mmCIF file of C-alpha atoms and ligand atoms in Angstrom:
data_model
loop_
_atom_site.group_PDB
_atom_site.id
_atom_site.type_symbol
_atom_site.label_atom_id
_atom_site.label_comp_id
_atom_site.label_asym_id
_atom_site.label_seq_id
_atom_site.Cartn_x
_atom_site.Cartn_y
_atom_site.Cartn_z
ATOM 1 C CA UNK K 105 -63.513 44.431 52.457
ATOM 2 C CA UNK K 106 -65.647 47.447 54.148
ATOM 3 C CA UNK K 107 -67.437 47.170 56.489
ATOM 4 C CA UNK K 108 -70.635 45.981 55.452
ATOM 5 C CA UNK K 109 -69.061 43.225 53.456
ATOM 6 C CA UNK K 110 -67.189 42.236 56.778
ATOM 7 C CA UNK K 111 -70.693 42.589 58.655
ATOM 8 C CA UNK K 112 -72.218 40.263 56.198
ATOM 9 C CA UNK K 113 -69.296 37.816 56.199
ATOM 10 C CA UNK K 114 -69.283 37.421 59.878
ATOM 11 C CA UNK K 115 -73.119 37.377 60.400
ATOM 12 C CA UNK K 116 -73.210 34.531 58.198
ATOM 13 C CA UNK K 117 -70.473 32.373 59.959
ATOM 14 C CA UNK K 118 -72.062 33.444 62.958
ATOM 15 C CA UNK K 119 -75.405 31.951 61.862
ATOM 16 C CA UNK K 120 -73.505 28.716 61.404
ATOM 17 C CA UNK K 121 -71.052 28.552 64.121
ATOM 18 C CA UNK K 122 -71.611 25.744 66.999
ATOM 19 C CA UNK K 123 -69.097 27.217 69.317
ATOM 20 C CA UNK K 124 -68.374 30.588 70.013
ATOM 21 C CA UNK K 125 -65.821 31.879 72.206
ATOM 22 C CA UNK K 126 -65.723 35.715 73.375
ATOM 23 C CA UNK K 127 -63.461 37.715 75.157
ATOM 24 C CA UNK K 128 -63.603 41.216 76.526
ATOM 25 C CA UNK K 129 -62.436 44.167 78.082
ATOM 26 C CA UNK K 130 -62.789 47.296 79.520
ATOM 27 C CA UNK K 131 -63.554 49.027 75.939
ATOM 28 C CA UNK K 132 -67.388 47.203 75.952
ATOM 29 C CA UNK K 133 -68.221 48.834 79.152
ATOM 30 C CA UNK K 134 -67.475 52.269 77.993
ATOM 31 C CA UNK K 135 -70.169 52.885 76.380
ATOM 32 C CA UNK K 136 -72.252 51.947 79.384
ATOM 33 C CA UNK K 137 -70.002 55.231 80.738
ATOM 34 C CA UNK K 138 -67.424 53.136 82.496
ATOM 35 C CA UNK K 139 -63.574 54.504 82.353
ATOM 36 C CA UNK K 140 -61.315 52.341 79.868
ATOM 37 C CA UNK K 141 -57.987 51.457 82.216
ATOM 38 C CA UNK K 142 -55.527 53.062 79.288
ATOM 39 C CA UNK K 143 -57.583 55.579 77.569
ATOM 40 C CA UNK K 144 -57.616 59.481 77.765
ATOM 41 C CA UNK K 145 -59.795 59.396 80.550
ATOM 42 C CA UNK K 146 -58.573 56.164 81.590
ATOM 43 C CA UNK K 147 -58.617 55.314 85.617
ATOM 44 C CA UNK K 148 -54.879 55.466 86.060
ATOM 45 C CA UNK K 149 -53.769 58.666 84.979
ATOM 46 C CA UNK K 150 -54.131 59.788 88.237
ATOM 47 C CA UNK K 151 -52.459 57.182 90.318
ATOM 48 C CA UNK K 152 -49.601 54.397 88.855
ATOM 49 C CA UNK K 153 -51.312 50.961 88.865
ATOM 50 C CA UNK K 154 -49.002 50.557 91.172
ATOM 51 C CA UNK K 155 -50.573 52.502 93.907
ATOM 52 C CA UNK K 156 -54.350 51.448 93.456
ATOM 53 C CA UNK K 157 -54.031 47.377 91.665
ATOM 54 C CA UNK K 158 -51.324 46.082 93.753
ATOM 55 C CA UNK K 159 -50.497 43.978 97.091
ATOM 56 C CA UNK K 160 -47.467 46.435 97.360
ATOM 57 C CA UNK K 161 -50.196 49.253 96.930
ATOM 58 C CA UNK K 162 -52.940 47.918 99.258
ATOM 59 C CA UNK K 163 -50.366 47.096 102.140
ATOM 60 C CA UNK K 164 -49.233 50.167 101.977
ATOM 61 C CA UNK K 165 -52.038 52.384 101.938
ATOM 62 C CA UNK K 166 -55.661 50.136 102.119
ATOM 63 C CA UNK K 167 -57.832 53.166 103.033
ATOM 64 C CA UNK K 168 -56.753 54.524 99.280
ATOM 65 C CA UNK K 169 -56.825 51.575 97.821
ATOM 66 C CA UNK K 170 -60.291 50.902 99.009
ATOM 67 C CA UNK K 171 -61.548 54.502 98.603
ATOM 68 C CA UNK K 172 -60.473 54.023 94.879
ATOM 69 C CA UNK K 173 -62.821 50.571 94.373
ATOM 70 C CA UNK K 174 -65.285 52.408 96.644
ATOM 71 C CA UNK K 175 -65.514 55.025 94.105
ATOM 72 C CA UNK K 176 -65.678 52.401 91.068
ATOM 73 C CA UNK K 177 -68.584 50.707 92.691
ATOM 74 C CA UNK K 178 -70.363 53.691 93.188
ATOM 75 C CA UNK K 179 -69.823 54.458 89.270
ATOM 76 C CA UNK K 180 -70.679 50.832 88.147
ATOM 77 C CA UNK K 181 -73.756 50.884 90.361
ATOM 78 C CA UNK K 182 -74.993 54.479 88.351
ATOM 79 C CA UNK K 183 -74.496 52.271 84.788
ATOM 80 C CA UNK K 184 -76.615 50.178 82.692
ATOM 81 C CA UNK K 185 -75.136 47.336 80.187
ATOM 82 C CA UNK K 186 -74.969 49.092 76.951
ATOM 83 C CA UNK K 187 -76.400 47.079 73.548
ATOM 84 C CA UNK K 188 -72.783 45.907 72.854
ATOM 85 C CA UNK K 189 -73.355 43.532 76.787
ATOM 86 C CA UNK K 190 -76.461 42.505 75.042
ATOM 87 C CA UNK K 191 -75.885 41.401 71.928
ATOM 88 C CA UNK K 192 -73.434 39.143 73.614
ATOM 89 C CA UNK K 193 -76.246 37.354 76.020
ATOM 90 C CA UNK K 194 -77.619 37.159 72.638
ATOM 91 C CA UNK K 195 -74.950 35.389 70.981
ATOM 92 C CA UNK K 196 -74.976 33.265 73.868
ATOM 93 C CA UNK K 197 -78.433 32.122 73.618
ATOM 94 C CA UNK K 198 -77.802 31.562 70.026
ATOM 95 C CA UNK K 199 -74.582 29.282 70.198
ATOM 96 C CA UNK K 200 -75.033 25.523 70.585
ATOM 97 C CA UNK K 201 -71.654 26.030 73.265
ATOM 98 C CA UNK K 202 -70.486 29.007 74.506
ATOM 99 C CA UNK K 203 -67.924 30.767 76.986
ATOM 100 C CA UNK K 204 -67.235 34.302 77.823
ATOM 101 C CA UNK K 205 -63.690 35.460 79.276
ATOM 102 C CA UNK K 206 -64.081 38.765 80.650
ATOM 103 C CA UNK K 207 -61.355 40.732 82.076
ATOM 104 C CA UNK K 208 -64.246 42.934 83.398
ATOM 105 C CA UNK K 209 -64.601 43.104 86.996
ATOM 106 C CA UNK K 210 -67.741 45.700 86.890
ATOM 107 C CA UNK K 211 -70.568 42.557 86.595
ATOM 108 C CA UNK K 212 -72.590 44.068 83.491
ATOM 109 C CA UNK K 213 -72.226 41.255 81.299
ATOM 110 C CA UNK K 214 -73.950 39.087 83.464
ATOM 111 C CA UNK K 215 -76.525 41.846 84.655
ATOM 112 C CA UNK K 216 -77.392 42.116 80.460
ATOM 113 C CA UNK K 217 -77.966 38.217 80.570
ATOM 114 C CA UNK K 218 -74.847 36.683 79.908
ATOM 115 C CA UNK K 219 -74.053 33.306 81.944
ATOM 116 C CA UNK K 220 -71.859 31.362 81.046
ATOM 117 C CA UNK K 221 -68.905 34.180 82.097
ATOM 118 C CA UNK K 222 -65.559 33.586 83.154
ATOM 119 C CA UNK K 223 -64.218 36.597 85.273
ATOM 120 C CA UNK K 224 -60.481 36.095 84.807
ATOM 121 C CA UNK K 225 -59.722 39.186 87.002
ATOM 122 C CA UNK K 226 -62.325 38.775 89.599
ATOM 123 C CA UNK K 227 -65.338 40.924 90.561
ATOM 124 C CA UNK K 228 -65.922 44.066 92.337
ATOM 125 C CA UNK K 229 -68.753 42.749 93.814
ATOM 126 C CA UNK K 230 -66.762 40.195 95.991
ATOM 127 C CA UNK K 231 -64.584 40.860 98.949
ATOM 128 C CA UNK K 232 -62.413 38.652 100.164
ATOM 129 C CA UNK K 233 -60.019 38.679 103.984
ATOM 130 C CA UNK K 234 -56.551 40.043 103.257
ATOM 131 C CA UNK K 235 -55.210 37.469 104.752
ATOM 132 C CA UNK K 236 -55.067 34.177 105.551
ATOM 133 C CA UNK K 237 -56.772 33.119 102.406
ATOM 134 C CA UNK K 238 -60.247 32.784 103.876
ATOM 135 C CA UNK K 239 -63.003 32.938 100.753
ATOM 136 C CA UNK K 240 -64.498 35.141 98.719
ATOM 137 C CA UNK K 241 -68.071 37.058 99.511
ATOM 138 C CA UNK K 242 -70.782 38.680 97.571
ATOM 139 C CA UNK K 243 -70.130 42.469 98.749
ATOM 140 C CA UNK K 244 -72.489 44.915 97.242
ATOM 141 C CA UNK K 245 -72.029 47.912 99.496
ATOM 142 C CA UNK K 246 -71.044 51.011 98.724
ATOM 143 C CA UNK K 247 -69.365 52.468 101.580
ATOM 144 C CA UNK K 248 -69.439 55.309 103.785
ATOM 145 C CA UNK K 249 -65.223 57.014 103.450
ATOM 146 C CA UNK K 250 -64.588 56.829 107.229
ATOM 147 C CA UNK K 251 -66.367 52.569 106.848
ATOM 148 C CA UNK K 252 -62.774 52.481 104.760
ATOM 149 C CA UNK K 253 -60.579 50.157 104.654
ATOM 150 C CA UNK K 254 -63.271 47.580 104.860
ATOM 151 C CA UNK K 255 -62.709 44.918 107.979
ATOM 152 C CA UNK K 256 -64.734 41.854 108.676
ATOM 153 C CA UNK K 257 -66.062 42.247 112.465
ATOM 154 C CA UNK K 258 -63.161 40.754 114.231
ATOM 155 C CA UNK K 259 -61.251 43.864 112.699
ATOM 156 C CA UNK K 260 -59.328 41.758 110.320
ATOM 157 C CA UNK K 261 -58.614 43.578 107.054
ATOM 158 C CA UNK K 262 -60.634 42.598 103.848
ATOM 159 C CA UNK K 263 -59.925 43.551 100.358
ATOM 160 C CA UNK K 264 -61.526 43.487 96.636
ATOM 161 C CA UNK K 265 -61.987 39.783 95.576
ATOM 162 C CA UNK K 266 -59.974 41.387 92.461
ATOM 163 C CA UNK K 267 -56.449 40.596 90.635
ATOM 164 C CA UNK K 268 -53.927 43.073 91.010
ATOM 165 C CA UNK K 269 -50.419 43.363 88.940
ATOM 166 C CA UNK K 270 -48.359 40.716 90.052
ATOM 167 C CA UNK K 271 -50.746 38.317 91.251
ATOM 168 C CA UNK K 272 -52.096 34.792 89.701
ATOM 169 C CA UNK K 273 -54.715 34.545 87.734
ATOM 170 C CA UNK K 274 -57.522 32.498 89.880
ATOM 171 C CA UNK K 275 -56.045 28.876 88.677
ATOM 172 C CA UNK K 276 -59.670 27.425 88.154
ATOM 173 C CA UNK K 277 -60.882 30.373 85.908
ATOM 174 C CA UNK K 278 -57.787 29.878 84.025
ATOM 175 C CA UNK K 279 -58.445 26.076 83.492
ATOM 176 C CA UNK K 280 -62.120 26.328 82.685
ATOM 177 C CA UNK K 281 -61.082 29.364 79.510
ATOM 178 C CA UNK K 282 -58.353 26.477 78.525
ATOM 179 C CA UNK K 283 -60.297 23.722 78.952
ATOM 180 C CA UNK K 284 -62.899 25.254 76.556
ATOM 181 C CA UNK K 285 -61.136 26.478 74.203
ATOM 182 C CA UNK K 286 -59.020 22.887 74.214
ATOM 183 C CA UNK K 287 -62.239 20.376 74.090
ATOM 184 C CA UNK K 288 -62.689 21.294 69.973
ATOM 185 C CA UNK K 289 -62.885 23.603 67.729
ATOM 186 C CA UNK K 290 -63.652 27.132 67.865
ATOM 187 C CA UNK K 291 -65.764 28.574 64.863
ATOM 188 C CA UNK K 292 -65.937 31.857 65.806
ATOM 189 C CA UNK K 293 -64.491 33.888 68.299
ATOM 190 C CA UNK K 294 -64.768 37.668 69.525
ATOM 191 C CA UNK K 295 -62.607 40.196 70.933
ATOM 192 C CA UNK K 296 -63.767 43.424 72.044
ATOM 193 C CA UNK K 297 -62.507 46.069 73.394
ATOM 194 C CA UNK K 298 -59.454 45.464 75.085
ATOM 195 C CA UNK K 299 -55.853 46.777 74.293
ATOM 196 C CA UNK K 300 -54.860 42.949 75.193
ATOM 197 C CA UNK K 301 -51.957 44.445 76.950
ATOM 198 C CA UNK K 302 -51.535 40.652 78.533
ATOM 199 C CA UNK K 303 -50.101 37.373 76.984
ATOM 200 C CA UNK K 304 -52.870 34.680 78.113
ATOM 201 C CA UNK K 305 -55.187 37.314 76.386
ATOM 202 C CA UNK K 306 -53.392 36.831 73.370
ATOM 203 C CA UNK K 307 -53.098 33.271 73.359
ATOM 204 C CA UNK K 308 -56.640 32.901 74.146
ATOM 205 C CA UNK K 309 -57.469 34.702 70.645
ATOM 206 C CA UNK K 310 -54.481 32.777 68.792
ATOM 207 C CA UNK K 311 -55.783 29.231 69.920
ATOM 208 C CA UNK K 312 -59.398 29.470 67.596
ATOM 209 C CA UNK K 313 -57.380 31.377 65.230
ATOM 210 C CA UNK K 314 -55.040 28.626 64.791
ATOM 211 C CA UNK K 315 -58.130 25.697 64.707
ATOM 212 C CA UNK K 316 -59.789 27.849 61.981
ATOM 213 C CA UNK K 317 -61.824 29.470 63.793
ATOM 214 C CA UNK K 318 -63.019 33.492 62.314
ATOM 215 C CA UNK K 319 -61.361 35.760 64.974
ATOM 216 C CA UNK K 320 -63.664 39.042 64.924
ATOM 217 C CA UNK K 321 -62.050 41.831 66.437
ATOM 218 C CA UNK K 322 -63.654 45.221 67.909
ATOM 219 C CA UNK K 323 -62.238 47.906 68.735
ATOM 220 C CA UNK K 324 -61.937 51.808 67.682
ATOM 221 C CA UNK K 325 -57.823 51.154 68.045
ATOM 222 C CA UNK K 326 -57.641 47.678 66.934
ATOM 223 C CA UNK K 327 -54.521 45.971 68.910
ATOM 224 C CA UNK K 328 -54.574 41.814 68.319
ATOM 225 C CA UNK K 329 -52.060 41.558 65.249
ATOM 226 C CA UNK K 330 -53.552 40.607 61.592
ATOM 227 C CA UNK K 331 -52.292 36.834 61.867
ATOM 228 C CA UNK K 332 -54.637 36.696 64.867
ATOM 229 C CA UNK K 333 -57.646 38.823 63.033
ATOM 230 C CA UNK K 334 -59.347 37.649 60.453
ATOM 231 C CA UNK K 335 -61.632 41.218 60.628
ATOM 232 C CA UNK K 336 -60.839 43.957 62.470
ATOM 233 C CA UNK K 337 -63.598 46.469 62.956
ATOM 234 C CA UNK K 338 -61.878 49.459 64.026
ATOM 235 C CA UNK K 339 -65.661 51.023 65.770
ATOM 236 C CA UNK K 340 -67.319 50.692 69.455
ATOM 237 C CA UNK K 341 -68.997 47.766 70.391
ATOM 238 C CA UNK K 342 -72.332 49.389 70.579
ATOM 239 C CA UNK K 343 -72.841 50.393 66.811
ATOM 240 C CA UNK K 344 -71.289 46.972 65.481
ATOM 241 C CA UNK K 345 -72.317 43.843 67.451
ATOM 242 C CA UNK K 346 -76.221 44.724 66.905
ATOM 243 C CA UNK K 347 -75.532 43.890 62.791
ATOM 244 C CA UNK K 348 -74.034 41.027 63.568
ATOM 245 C CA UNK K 349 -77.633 39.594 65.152
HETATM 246 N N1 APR W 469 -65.904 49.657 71.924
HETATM 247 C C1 APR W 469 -64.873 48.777 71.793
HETATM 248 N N2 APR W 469 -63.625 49.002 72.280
HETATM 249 C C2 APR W 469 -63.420 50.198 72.909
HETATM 250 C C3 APR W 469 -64.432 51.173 73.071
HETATM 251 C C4 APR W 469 -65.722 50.862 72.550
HETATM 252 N N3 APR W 469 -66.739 51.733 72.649
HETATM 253 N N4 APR W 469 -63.894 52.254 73.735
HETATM 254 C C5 APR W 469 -62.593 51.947 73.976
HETATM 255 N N5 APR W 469 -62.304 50.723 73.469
HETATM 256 C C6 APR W 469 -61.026 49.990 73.511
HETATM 257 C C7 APR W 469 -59.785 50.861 73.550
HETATM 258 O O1 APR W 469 -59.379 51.191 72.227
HETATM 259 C C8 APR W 469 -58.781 49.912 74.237
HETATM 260 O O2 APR W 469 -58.092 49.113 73.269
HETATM 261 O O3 APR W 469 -61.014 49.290 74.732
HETATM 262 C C9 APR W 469 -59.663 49.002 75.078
HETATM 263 C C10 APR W 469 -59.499 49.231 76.570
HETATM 264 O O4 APR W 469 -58.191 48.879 76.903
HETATM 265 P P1 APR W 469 -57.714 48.980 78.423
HETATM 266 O O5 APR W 469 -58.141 50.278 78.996
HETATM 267 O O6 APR W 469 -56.255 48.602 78.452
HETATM 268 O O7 APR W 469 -58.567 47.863 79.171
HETATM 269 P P2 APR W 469 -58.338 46.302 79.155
HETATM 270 O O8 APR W 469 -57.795 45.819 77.840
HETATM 271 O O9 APR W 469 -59.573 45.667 79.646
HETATM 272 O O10 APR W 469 -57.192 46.137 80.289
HETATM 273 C C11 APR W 469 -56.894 44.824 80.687
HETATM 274 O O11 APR W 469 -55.547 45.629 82.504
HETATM 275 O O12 APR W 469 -55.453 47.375 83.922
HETATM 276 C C12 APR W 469 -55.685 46.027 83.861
HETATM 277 O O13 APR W 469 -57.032 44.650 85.189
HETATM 278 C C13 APR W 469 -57.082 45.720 84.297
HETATM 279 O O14 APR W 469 -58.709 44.243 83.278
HETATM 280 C C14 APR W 469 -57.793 45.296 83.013
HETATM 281 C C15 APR W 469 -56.643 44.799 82.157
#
């Protein structure tokens, strides 16, 4: 089927679907001019994850660590969601239930309307103490270099509200994609633009797949296998979710 066919085909079980489950990556913020994590110009070809997304990383060196999310949020702040964000708040609005799994941490699908939005590796925008467990805070400064590492007052050391290799998933994020996806049928679900380099990721698209659901995939380098997508658009996010409206 081209393209067109495949638009048609999924506009039209869109039009019917109840419940509509979407998951994302990096890939539908780079149109918005946002670095992919594993593409040519990807974040880490200039530092191993290692360094930058890492407890190992951040106790080592925080003032790099921080300069690097620093420099993020001063990127993320100079974007705007791109049409692909939006026709997802649209999707949204159109579903009778809804839930979308981002793995995101930049905020644009909620600044493009989205809100019912799962953040399964945290937010930029949130800081949290290093230590000691203490909770997360809305943190929307961009910071001065020698402000970095970021302390609270006391001095104590505070880091991104983020999760880094190695570390849990936050449990109740986890629960709420599961308990969704769990509590009936899927009709149609979405994946966009992520290499789904992770397992959960994986599972989360094989679950509606395996209740029936149409499993749309989007991405120029599609990477969910074809027992998992029904259609694969191998295009950006931007030129194919506006058909789909
Ligand atoms: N539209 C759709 N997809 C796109 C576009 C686009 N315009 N441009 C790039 N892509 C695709 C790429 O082909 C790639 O498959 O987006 C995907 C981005 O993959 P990654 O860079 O690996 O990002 P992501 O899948 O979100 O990584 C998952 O890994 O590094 C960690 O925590 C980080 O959340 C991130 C996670």
């Amino acid at each position: 089927m081209n393209d067109q066919d495949s638009v048609a085909w999924v506009r039209a079980r869109l039009k019917q679907a109840r419940k509509v489950f979407v998951l994302t990556g990096a890939g539908i913020s780079a149109e918005s001019g946002i670095p992919t994590f594993r593409g040519p110009e990807g974040y880490w070809k200039n530092y191993s994850p290692q360094q930058l997304a890492s407890p190992e990383g951040f106790a080592r060196d925080p003032k790099l660590v921080w300069e690097w999310y620093n420099h993020r949020r001063r990127v993320i702040a100079g974007c705007e969601p791109n049409a692909a964000h939006r026709a997802v708040a649209e999707i949204e609005r159109r579903a009778g239930q809804f839930l979308l799994c981002t793995q995101n941490v930049d905020g644009l699908h909620q600044r493009a309307g989205s809100r019912c939005v799962v953040e399964i590796h945290g937010s930029i925008w949130r800081t949290r103490p290093a230590a000691g467990g203490g909770a997360p805070f809305e943190d929307r400064t961009i910071y001065d270099e020698d402000q970095l590492p970021v302390r609270a007052p006391d001095g104590a050391l505070l880091r991104p509200d983020v999760v880094w290799f190695g570390e849990a998933l936050p449990a109740d994020a986890y629960a709420r994609v599961d308990a969704f996806l769990t509590s009936g049928p899927v009709d149609v679900a979405f994946v966009i633009g992520t290499s789904a380099v992770f397992p959960y990721i994986v599972r989360w698209a094989a679950i509606p797949r395996h209740q029936g659901a149409l499993v749309v995939e989007i991405n120029p380098a599609p990477s969910l296998p074809e027992n998992i997508a029904a259609v694969r658009f191998a295009a950006k996010a931007g030129d194919i979710l506006p058909q789909l409206l």
